[in-house]
Amino acid sequence: MIRLTARFAQLDDALLTEITAAREAVAQCEVYRSLAAGEEAYALAMLCDDEKGMAALLERSGQFPALSQIFTDGDVEIYRQSSYQLADGCWTPTDATTEPGPIMWPAAGPVSIVIQGAYQPNELMRELTAREIAETRREPGCIHYAWYENIELPDHLMLLELWSDQRIYDLHWQGRMRSVELRGDSGRQPAPMLRGEPSREFYRQQAFELHYGMFLPREPERYAETVRWGAR
């Protein structure tokens, strides 16, 4: 699967109609609203079966003007979907053994995280989550941190995190583990999802911009002409 997320500032009224139509072409297409206090911000989550599926969607961009605008103006990240599980305090790929291997694959640049799930109705959840967002954003090296709620499915949330580097994320996570009792109840108790599956995904950040019908790395120095690198 190819995972695409995009953060954007304004919600076009036509977008709901477009994402419903887009679901016929992709595995997932959901729009979320930020739960940060006083913040008008949104996020798109999309899954395509492969790059051919993404290409087919882009070829139909004329049918999805609002969605195409998000691709053009939003903060877009694209990856080969990579799911993780927590094992002995360490986030580990679900398709790998939980035992440490002989190779420590290198971290590289900012750490980007996508978490999706559904939660039991709780009148305190949004207040507690808004407080968590504000507290986390104060941490050193936090580039972005927000829980978002699906605009169609109440209590279906997505967390997007972006940390400046692996060392900073390690410090953040270790602090979280040490302060569980101090932080108390998050107000989020898992529940079955009405659409899609729960996910916990970790990535070495890859930002993209849409130019002439093609997603290109945001940093021109990452353009590659003589090597066709695979997705990661």
Short mmCIF file of C-alpha atoms in Angstrom, two decimals:
data_model
loop_
_atom_site.label_atom_id
_atom_site.label_comp_id
_atom_site.label_asym_id
_atom_site.label_seq_id
_atom_site.Cartn_x
_atom_site.Cartn_y
_atom_site.Cartn_z
CA MET A 1 0.00 0.00 0.00
CA ILE A 2 1.05 3.60 -0.63
CA ARG A 3 0.29 5.91 2.30
CA LEU A 4 -0.39 9.60 1.66
CA THR A 5 -1.14 12.20 4.32
CA ALA A 6 -1.70 15.90 3.78
CA ARG A 7 -2.25 18.72 6.26
CA PHE A 8 -4.23 21.71 5.04
CA ALA A 9 -5.91 24.84 6.40
CA GLN A 10 -9.30 25.21 4.70
CA LEU A 11 -12.14 22.76 4.12
CA ASP A 12 -13.82 23.09 0.72
CA ASP A 13 -17.54 22.25 0.75
CA ALA A 14 -17.04 20.11 -2.35
CA LEU A 15 -14.43 17.94 -0.66
CA LEU A 16 -16.89 15.60 1.05
CA THR A 17 -18.48 14.71 -2.27
CA GLU A 18 -15.09 14.17 -3.84
CA ILE A 19 -13.68 11.90 -1.14
CA THR A 20 -16.80 9.72 -1.34
CA ALA A 21 -16.21 9.33 -5.07
CA ALA A 22 -12.46 8.83 -4.59
CA ARG A 23 -13.10 5.82 -2.32
CA GLU A 24 -14.14 3.91 -5.42
CA ALA A 25 -10.59 4.30 -6.75
CA VAL A 26 -8.45 3.98 -3.60
CA ALA A 27 -8.36 1.79 -0.50
CA GLN A 28 -8.82 4.68 1.93
CA CYS A 29 -9.72 8.36 1.67
CA GLU A 30 -10.66 10.17 4.89
CA VAL A 31 -10.67 13.80 6.03
CA TYR A 32 -10.13 14.84 9.63
CA ARG A 33 -10.49 18.05 11.67
CA SER A 34 -7.93 19.06 14.31
CA LEU A 35 -8.91 18.69 17.97
CA ALA A 36 -6.42 21.37 19.07
CA ALA A 37 -8.19 24.15 20.95
CA GLY A 38 -9.10 27.09 18.72
CA GLU A 39 -7.36 25.59 15.67
CA GLU A 40 -9.00 25.38 12.25
CA ALA A 41 -6.86 22.74 10.58
CA TYR A 42 -7.50 19.55 8.65
CA ALA A 43 -5.76 16.41 7.47
CA LEU A 44 -6.27 13.93 4.65
CA ALA A 45 -5.41 10.23 4.96
CA MET A 46 -5.23 8.11 1.83
CA LEU A 47 -4.16 4.57 0.96
CA CYS A 48 -3.62 3.37 -2.62
CA ASP A 49 -2.91 -0.24 -3.54
CA ASP A 50 0.23 0.80 -5.40
CA GLU A 51 1.78 3.60 -7.45
CA LYS A 52 -0.39 2.67 -10.44
CA GLY A 53 -3.43 3.40 -8.29
CA MET A 54 -2.00 6.78 -7.35
CA ALA A 55 -1.25 7.52 -11.00
CA ALA A 56 -4.81 6.62 -12.00
CA LEU A 57 -6.17 9.02 -9.38
CA LEU A 58 -3.93 11.85 -10.57
CA GLU A 59 -5.01 11.26 -14.15
CA ARG A 60 -8.58 11.93 -13.00
CA SER A 61 -7.62 15.15 -11.20
CA GLY A 62 -10.17 17.10 -13.24
CA GLN A 63 -12.90 15.13 -11.45
CA PHE A 64 -11.45 16.00 -8.04
CA PRO A 65 -10.59 19.73 -8.01
CA ALA A 66 -10.84 20.12 -4.22
CA LEU A 67 -8.71 17.03 -3.62
CA SER A 68 -6.19 18.19 -6.21
CA GLN A 69 -5.96 21.54 -4.42
CA ILE A 70 -4.95 19.73 -1.24
CA PHE A 71 -2.29 17.82 -3.17
CA THR A 72 -1.00 21.14 -4.52
CA ASP A 73 -1.13 23.36 -1.44
CA GLY A 74 -1.07 20.95 1.51
CA ASP A 75 1.84 19.53 3.48
CA VAL A 76 2.04 16.18 1.69
CA GLU A 77 3.96 13.10 2.80
CA ILE A 78 4.02 9.78 0.88
CA TYR A 79 5.39 6.39 1.92
CA ARG A 80 5.14 2.69 1.36
CA GLN A 81 2.84 1.81 4.25
CA SER A 82 4.79 0.49 7.22
CA SER A 83 2.88 -0.74 10.29
CA TYR A 84 4.45 -1.01 13.74
CA GLN A 85 3.75 -2.63 17.09
CA LEU A 86 5.12 -1.88 20.55
CA ALA A 87 7.44 -4.60 21.87
CA ASP A 88 9.30 -4.12 25.16
CA GLY A 89 9.06 -0.36 24.88
CA CYS A 90 10.36 -0.25 21.30
CA TRP A 91 8.28 0.36 18.19
CA THR A 92 8.98 -2.54 15.82
CA PRO A 93 7.72 -3.28 12.27
CA THR A 94 4.86 -5.77 12.40
CA ASP A 95 6.44 -7.82 9.62
CA ALA A 96 9.72 -8.22 11.51
CA THR A 97 10.75 -10.36 14.46
CA THR A 98 10.48 -8.63 17.81
CA GLU A 99 13.97 -9.88 18.69
CA PRO A 100 16.82 -7.43 17.96
CA GLY A 101 18.57 -8.33 14.72
CA PRO A 102 22.26 -8.06 13.82
CA ILE A 103 21.71 -4.78 11.95
CA MET A 104 20.55 -1.44 13.35
CA TRP A 105 19.10 0.24 10.28
CA PRO A 106 19.80 3.98 10.42
CA ALA A 107 17.36 6.69 11.35
CA ALA A 108 17.34 9.55 8.84
CA GLY A 109 15.98 13.04 9.39
CA PRO A 110 12.63 13.84 11.00
CA VAL A 111 10.43 11.07 12.42
CA SER A 112 6.88 11.05 11.03
CA ILE A 113 4.08 9.05 12.70
CA VAL A 114 0.52 8.19 11.63
CA ILE A 115 -1.91 6.55 14.07
CA GLN A 116 -5.53 5.80 13.18
CA GLY A 117 -8.22 4.28 15.37
CA ALA A 118 -11.74 4.51 16.76
CA TYR A 119 -12.53 5.21 20.39
CA GLN A 120 -15.48 4.80 22.73
CA PRO A 121 -17.71 7.89 23.14
CA ASN A 122 -16.45 9.99 26.05
CA GLU A 123 -17.58 13.54 26.72
CA LEU A 124 -14.18 14.37 28.25
CA MET A 125 -12.12 12.94 25.37
CA ARG A 126 -11.90 16.10 23.27
CA GLU A 127 -10.97 18.31 26.23
CA LEU A 128 -8.29 15.88 27.42
CA THR A 129 -6.95 15.46 23.90
CA ALA A 130 -6.75 19.23 23.31
CA ARG A 131 -4.75 19.54 26.54
CA GLU A 132 -2.43 16.73 25.43
CA ILE A 133 -1.83 18.44 22.08
CA ALA A 134 -0.92 21.75 23.74
CA GLU A 135 1.44 20.09 26.23
CA THR A 136 3.17 17.97 23.60
CA ARG A 137 3.72 20.89 21.24
CA ARG A 138 5.80 22.56 23.96
CA GLU A 139 8.38 19.78 23.84
CA PRO A 140 11.76 20.48 22.21
CA GLY A 141 11.94 19.31 18.61
CA CYS A 142 8.19 18.88 18.14
CA ILE A 143 7.50 20.08 14.59
CA HIS A 144 3.88 18.94 14.53
CA TYR A 145 1.57 17.09 16.88
CA ALA A 146 -2.21 16.90 16.53
CA TRP A 147 -5.06 14.51 17.00
CA TYR A 148 -7.71 14.89 14.30
CA GLU A 149 -11.32 13.65 14.25
CA ASN A 150 -12.94 12.22 11.12
CA ILE A 151 -15.44 14.77 9.77
CA GLU A 152 -17.86 11.96 8.88
CA LEU A 153 -17.29 9.42 11.65
CA PRO A 154 -17.36 10.75 15.24
CA ASP A 155 -14.75 9.29 17.60
CA HIS A 156 -12.63 8.05 14.66
CA LEU A 157 -9.30 9.77 15.20
CA MET A 158 -5.93 10.17 13.52
CA LEU A 159 -2.74 11.33 15.19
CA LEU A 160 -0.05 12.97 13.07
CA GLU A 161 3.34 13.55 14.69
CA LEU A 162 6.54 15.02 13.28
CA TRP A 163 9.72 15.18 15.34
CA SER A 164 12.95 16.87 14.29
CA ASP A 165 15.11 13.73 14.53
CA GLN A 166 15.35 10.29 16.12
CA ARG A 167 17.21 11.49 19.22
CA ILE A 168 14.44 13.98 19.96
CA TYR A 169 11.73 11.35 19.42
CA ASP A 170 13.54 8.93 21.73
CA LEU A 171 13.55 11.58 24.47
CA HIS A 172 9.86 12.30 23.87
CA TRP A 173 8.84 8.63 24.04
CA GLN A 174 10.98 7.88 27.08
CA GLY A 175 9.39 10.87 28.81
CA ARG A 176 5.93 9.58 27.92
CA MET A 177 6.70 6.19 29.40
CA ARG A 178 8.02 7.69 32.64
CA SER A 179 5.04 10.02 33.08
CA VAL A 180 2.10 7.65 32.48
CA GLU A 181 0.70 8.02 36.00
CA LEU A 182 1.28 11.77 36.07
CA ARG A 183 -0.53 12.30 32.76
CA GLY A 184 -3.51 10.19 33.79
CA ASP A 185 -6.36 9.01 31.58
CA SER A 186 -6.24 10.11 27.93
CA GLY A 187 -9.99 9.64 27.53
CA ARG A 188 -9.39 7.40 24.52
CA GLN A 189 -10.51 3.80 24.94
CA PRO A 190 -10.26 1.78 21.69
CA ALA A 191 -13.41 0.70 19.86
CA PRO A 192 -14.07 -1.09 16.53
CA MET A 193 -13.69 1.10 13.45
CA LEU A 194 -16.66 1.54 11.13
CA ARG A 195 -14.34 2.04 8.16
CA GLY A 196 -10.78 0.83 7.76
CA GLU A 197 -8.46 -0.79 10.28
CA PRO A 198 -6.48 0.60 13.23
CA SER A 199 -2.91 1.48 12.29
CA ARG A 200 0.34 2.62 13.86
CA GLU A 201 2.84 3.73 11.26
CA PHE A 202 6.38 5.13 11.60
CA TYR A 203 8.39 6.76 8.83
CA ARG A 204 11.61 8.60 8.06
CA GLN A 205 9.93 11.73 6.77
CA GLN A 206 9.45 12.23 3.03
CA ALA A 207 7.75 15.47 2.00
CA PHE A 208 6.39 15.95 -1.53
CA GLU A 209 4.99 18.66 -3.79
CA LEU A 210 2.75 18.13 -6.81
CA HIS A 211 4.18 19.53 -10.06
CA TYR A 212 2.80 18.81 -13.55
CA GLY A 213 0.85 15.78 -12.40
CA MET A 214 3.76 14.19 -10.51
CA PHE A 215 4.69 14.14 -6.83
CA LEU A 216 8.29 15.33 -6.49
CA PRO A 217 10.44 15.53 -3.34
CA ARG A 218 9.96 18.90 -1.66
CA GLU A 219 13.73 19.44 -1.58
CA PRO A 220 15.10 19.69 -5.15
CA GLU A 221 18.44 18.26 -4.00
CA ARG A 222 16.61 14.95 -3.53
CA TYR A 223 15.59 14.71 -7.18
CA ALA A 224 17.12 11.60 -8.79
CA GLU A 225 17.61 11.20 -12.55
CA THR A 226 20.15 8.38 -12.93
CA VAL A 227 18.80 6.11 -10.16
CA ARG A 228 15.14 5.19 -9.74
CA TRP A 229 14.99 4.69 -5.99
CA GLY A 230 12.26 2.47 -4.58
CA ALA A 231 9.60 3.63 -2.13
CA ARG A 232 10.30 3.42 1.58
#
